[in-house]
PDB file of C-alpha atoms in Angstrom:
ATOM      1  CA  VAL A   1    -102.666 180.269  20.168  1.00 93.00           C
ATOM      2  CA  GLN A   2    -102.122 176.554  19.778  1.00 96.00           C
ATOM      3  CA  LEU A   3    -100.301 174.627  22.432  1.00 97.00           C
ATOM      4  CA  GLN A   4     -98.841 171.233  22.211  1.00 97.00           C
ATOM      5  CA  ALA A   5     -97.586 169.409  25.225  1.00 97.00           C
ATOM      6  CA  SER A   6     -95.080 166.617  25.353  1.00 98.00           C
ATOM      7  CA  GLY A   7     -92.686 164.783  27.079  1.00 98.00           C
ATOM      8  CA  GLY A   8     -94.808 162.743  29.693  1.00 98.00           C
ATOM      9  CA  GLY A   9     -94.022 158.943  30.561  1.00 98.00           C
ATOM     10  CA  SER A  10     -93.877 156.332  33.171  1.00 98.00           C
ATOM     11  CA  VAL A  11     -91.375 156.346  35.806  1.00 98.00           C
ATOM     12  CA  GLN A  12     -90.286 155.524  39.215  1.00 98.00           C
ATOM     13  CA  ALA A  13     -90.443 157.686  42.319  1.00 98.00           C
ATOM     14  CA  GLY A  14     -87.540 159.716  42.481  1.00 98.00           C
ATOM     15  CA  ASP A  15     -87.104 159.730  38.914  1.00 98.00           C
ATOM     16  CA  SER A  16     -87.288 163.057  36.767  1.00 98.00           C
ATOM     17  CA  LEU A  17     -89.280 164.199  33.812  1.00 98.00           C
ATOM     18  CA  ARG A  18     -89.127 167.500  31.690  1.00 98.00           C
ATOM     19  CA  LEU A  19     -92.197 168.423  30.145  1.00 98.00           C
ATOM     20  CA  SER A  20     -92.368 170.675  26.981  1.00 98.00           C
ATOM     21  CA  CYS A  21     -95.205 173.012  25.614  1.00 98.00           C
ATOM     22  CA  ALA A  22     -94.727 174.461  22.117  1.00 97.00           C
ATOM     23  CA  ALA A  23     -96.519 177.244  21.258  1.00 96.00           C
ATOM     24  CA  SER A  24     -97.857 178.444  17.662  1.00 94.00           C
ATOM     25  CA  GLY A  25    -100.019 180.782  16.283  1.00 93.00           C
ATOM     26  CA  ARG A  26    -100.182 184.442  17.837  1.00 91.00           C
ATOM     27  CA  THR A  27     -97.464 183.703  20.185  1.00 88.00           C
ATOM     28  CA  LEU A  28     -96.907 187.170  20.713  1.00 86.00           C
ATOM     29  CA  SER A  29     -99.990 187.621  22.701  1.00 88.00           C
ATOM     30  CA  ILE A  30     -98.931 184.938  25.483  1.00 90.00           C
ATOM     31  CA  ASN A  31     -98.328 187.089  28.426  1.00 93.00           C
ATOM     32  CA  VAL A  32     -98.453 184.069  31.035  1.00 96.00           C
ATOM     33  CA  MET A  33     -97.868 180.074  30.620  1.00 96.00           C
ATOM     34  CA  GLY A  34     -99.108 177.859  33.325  1.00 97.00           C
ATOM     35  CA  TRP A  35     -99.171 174.147  34.086  1.00 98.00           C
ATOM     36  CA  PHE A  36    -102.071 172.207  35.400  1.00 98.00           C
ATOM     37  CA  ARG A  37    -102.679 168.547  36.107  1.00 98.00           C
ATOM     38  CA  GLN A  38    -105.601 166.288  36.554  1.00 98.00           C
ATOM     39  CA  ALA A  39    -105.808 162.820  38.177  1.00 97.00           C
ATOM     40  CA  PRO A  40    -108.277 160.226  37.212  1.00 92.00           C
ATOM     41  CA  GLY A  41    -111.634 161.141  39.454  1.00 95.00           C
ATOM     42  CA  LYS A  42    -110.053 164.577  40.507  1.00 97.00           C
ATOM     43  CA  GLU A  43    -110.485 168.283  39.524  1.00 97.00           C
ATOM     44  CA  ARG A  44    -107.798 169.837  37.651  1.00 97.00           C
ATOM     45  CA  GLU A  45    -105.377 171.481  39.947  1.00 98.00           C
ATOM     46  CA  PHE A  46    -102.849 174.129  39.231  1.00 98.00           C
ATOM     47  CA  VAL A  47     -99.029 173.346  39.144  1.00 98.00           C
ATOM     48  CA  ALA A  48     -96.948 176.235  38.348  1.00 98.00           C
ATOM     49  CA  THR A  49     -97.065 179.300  36.190  1.00 98.00           C
ATOM     50  CA  THR A  50     -94.639 181.968  34.697  1.00 97.00           C
ATOM     51  CA  SER A  51     -94.895 185.352  33.085  1.00 95.00           C
ATOM     52  CA  TRP A  52     -93.547 185.023  29.352  1.00 91.00           C
ATOM     53  CA  ASN A  53     -91.117 187.446  30.227  1.00 90.00           C
ATOM     54  CA  GLY A  54     -89.745 185.173  33.270  1.00 89.00           C
ATOM     55  CA  ILE A  55     -89.840 187.537  36.233  1.00 94.00           C
ATOM     56  CA  SER A  56     -92.939 186.236  37.844  1.00 96.00           C
ATOM     57  CA  THR A  57     -93.652 182.678  38.757  1.00 97.00           C
ATOM     58  CA  ARG A  58     -95.713 180.697  41.332  1.00 98.00           C
ATOM     59  CA  TYR A  59     -95.884 177.201  42.140  1.00 98.00           C
ATOM     60  CA  ALA A  60     -98.355 174.880  44.144  1.00 98.00           C
ATOM     61  CA  ASP A  61     -97.351 173.923  47.521  1.00 98.00           C
ATOM     62  CA  SER A  62     -97.247 170.329  46.557  1.00 98.00           C
ATOM     63  CA  VAL A  63     -94.458 171.070  44.006  1.00 98.00           C
ATOM     64  CA  LYS A  64     -92.308 173.746  45.308  1.00 98.00           C
ATOM     65  CA  GLY A  65     -88.764 172.643  45.616  1.00 98.00           C
ATOM     66  CA  ARG A  66     -89.444 169.856  43.281  1.00 98.00           C
ATOM     67  CA  PHE A  67     -90.824 171.657  40.133  1.00 98.00           C
ATOM     68  CA  THR A  68     -89.127 174.323  37.995  1.00 98.00           C
ATOM     69  CA  ILE A  69     -91.156 176.179  35.211  1.00 98.00           C
ATOM     70  CA  SER A  70     -89.178 178.093  32.600  1.00 96.00           C
ATOM     71  CA  ARG A  71     -89.681 179.199  28.854  1.00 95.00           C
ATOM     72  CA  ASP A  72     -87.727 180.107  25.830  1.00 94.00           C
ATOM     73  CA  ASN A  73     -89.070 182.912  24.138  1.00 90.00           C
ATOM     74  CA  ALA A  74     -87.252 182.815  21.297  1.00 92.00           C
ATOM     75  CA  LYS A  75     -88.529 179.178  20.719  1.00 94.00           C
ATOM     76  CA  ASN A  76     -92.076 179.798  21.692  1.00 94.00           C
ATOM     77  CA  LEU A  77     -91.533 176.718  24.421  1.00 96.00           C
ATOM     78  CA  GLY A  78     -92.345 176.472  27.968  1.00 96.00           C
ATOM     79  CA  PHE A  79     -90.906 173.707  30.083  1.00 98.00           C
ATOM     80  CA  LEU A  80     -91.733 172.293  33.311  1.00 98.00           C
ATOM     81  CA  GLN A  81     -88.745 170.308  35.126  1.00 98.00           C
ATOM     82  CA  MET A  82     -90.171 167.733  37.435  1.00 98.00           C
ATOM     83  CA  ASN A  83     -87.647 166.269  39.859  1.00 98.00           C
ATOM     84  CA  ASN A  84     -88.048 163.554  43.074  1.00 98.00           C
ATOM     85  CA  LEU A  85     -91.481 162.697  41.175  1.00 98.00           C
ATOM     86  CA  LYS A  86     -94.045 160.973  43.760  1.00 98.00           C
ATOM     87  CA  PRO A  87     -97.084 158.627  42.882  1.00 97.00           C
ATOM     88  CA  ASP A  88     -99.202 161.667  43.750  1.00 97.00           C
ATOM     89  CA  ASP A  89     -97.676 163.352  40.800  1.00 98.00           C
ATOM     90  CA  THR A  90     -99.501 160.930  38.529  1.00 98.00           C
ATOM     91  CA  ALA A  91    -101.695 162.795  36.259  1.00 98.00           C
ATOM     92  CA  THR A  92    -102.463 164.340  33.204  1.00 98.00           C
ATOM     93  CA  TYR A  93    -100.490 167.600  32.653  1.00 98.00           C
ATOM     94  CA  TYR A  94    -101.952 170.563  30.650  1.00 98.00           C
ATOM     95  CA  CYS A  95     -99.998 173.784  29.398  1.00 98.00           C
ATOM     96  CA  ALA A  96    -102.000 176.753  29.063  1.00 98.00           C
ATOM     97  CA  ALA A  97    -101.617 180.406  28.087  1.00 97.00           C
ATOM     98  CA  ARG A  98    -102.929 183.635  29.130  1.00 96.00           C
ATOM     99  CA  ARG A  99    -102.985 186.715  27.068  1.00 93.00           C
ATOM    100  CA  SER A 100    -103.782 189.098  29.908  1.00 92.00           C
ATOM    101  CA  GLY A 101    -101.323 190.449  32.205  1.00 92.00           C
ATOM    102  CA  TRP A 102     -99.814 188.741  35.423  1.00 95.00           C
ATOM    103  CA  PHE A 103    -101.916 189.063  38.648  1.00 94.00           C
ATOM    104  CA  TYR A 104    -100.345 186.697  41.105  1.00 94.00           C
ATOM    105  CA  SER A 105    -103.712 186.339  43.032  1.00 93.00           C
ATOM    106  CA  LYS A 106    -105.387 185.195  39.946  1.00 95.00           C
ATOM    107  CA  MET A 107    -102.745 182.515  38.173  1.00 96.00           C
ATOM    108  CA  ALA A 108    -103.585 179.534  39.834  1.00 96.00           C
ATOM    109  CA  LEU A 109    -107.026 179.543  38.697  1.00 97.00           C
ATOM    110  CA  SER A 110    -107.564 177.410  35.240  1.00 97.00           C
ATOM    111  CA  SER A 111    -110.342 180.067  34.337  1.00 97.00           C
ATOM    112  CA  GLU A 112    -107.737 183.019  33.715  1.00 97.00           C
ATOM    113  CA  TYR A 113    -106.519 181.058  31.050  1.00 97.00           C
ATOM    114  CA  GLU A 114    -107.603 181.193  27.298  1.00 96.00           C
ATOM    115  CA  ASN A 115    -105.666 178.527  25.589  1.00 96.00           C
ATOM    116  CA  TRP A 116    -104.914 175.124  26.303  1.00 97.00           C
ATOM    117  CA  GLY A 117    -102.819 172.243  24.970  1.00 95.00           C
ATOM    118  CA  GLN A 118    -103.956 168.670  24.844  1.00 94.00           C
ATOM    119  CA  GLY A 119    -102.248 167.224  27.689  1.00 95.00           C
ATOM    120  CA  THR A 120     -99.510 164.633  28.186  1.00 98.00           C
ATOM    121  CA  GLN A 121     -99.808 161.732  30.830  1.00 98.00           C
ATOM    122  CA  VAL A 122     -97.213 161.375  33.732  1.00 98.00           C
ATOM    123  CA  THR A 123     -97.353 158.002  35.433  1.00 98.00           C
ATOM    124  CA  VAL A 124     -95.251 157.813  38.535  1.00 98.00           C
ATOM    125  CA  SER A 125     -94.956 154.264  40.562  1.00 98.00           C
ATOM    126  CA  SER A 126     -93.845 153.536  43.631  1.00 94.00           C
TER     127      SER A 126
END
């Protein structure tokens, strides 16, 4: 599975962005799609994840109520709608795919995802 993230940019605090993740290759093997982010000098952290059927989702506490994860199975696309952005959201955002099934307790761990996109930069200024 190959993943291509896009949609990043530079915005002001309070603005919105929508990130996209295009999947190609063996897309039928995808069971979970997640988003992680990494700010300069910090470790990669979990943002949000969804089962590919859309039934299950999980969010980091820092983005709950502001970010929404979704997907379009027919087009092999994943999305991360980010509203009310804050300077602390500044990071490179990565989409990731997992072939194994959904296990809520594991879905925030980057090690549980086999495939990764190249990242898209989001910069939020105050």
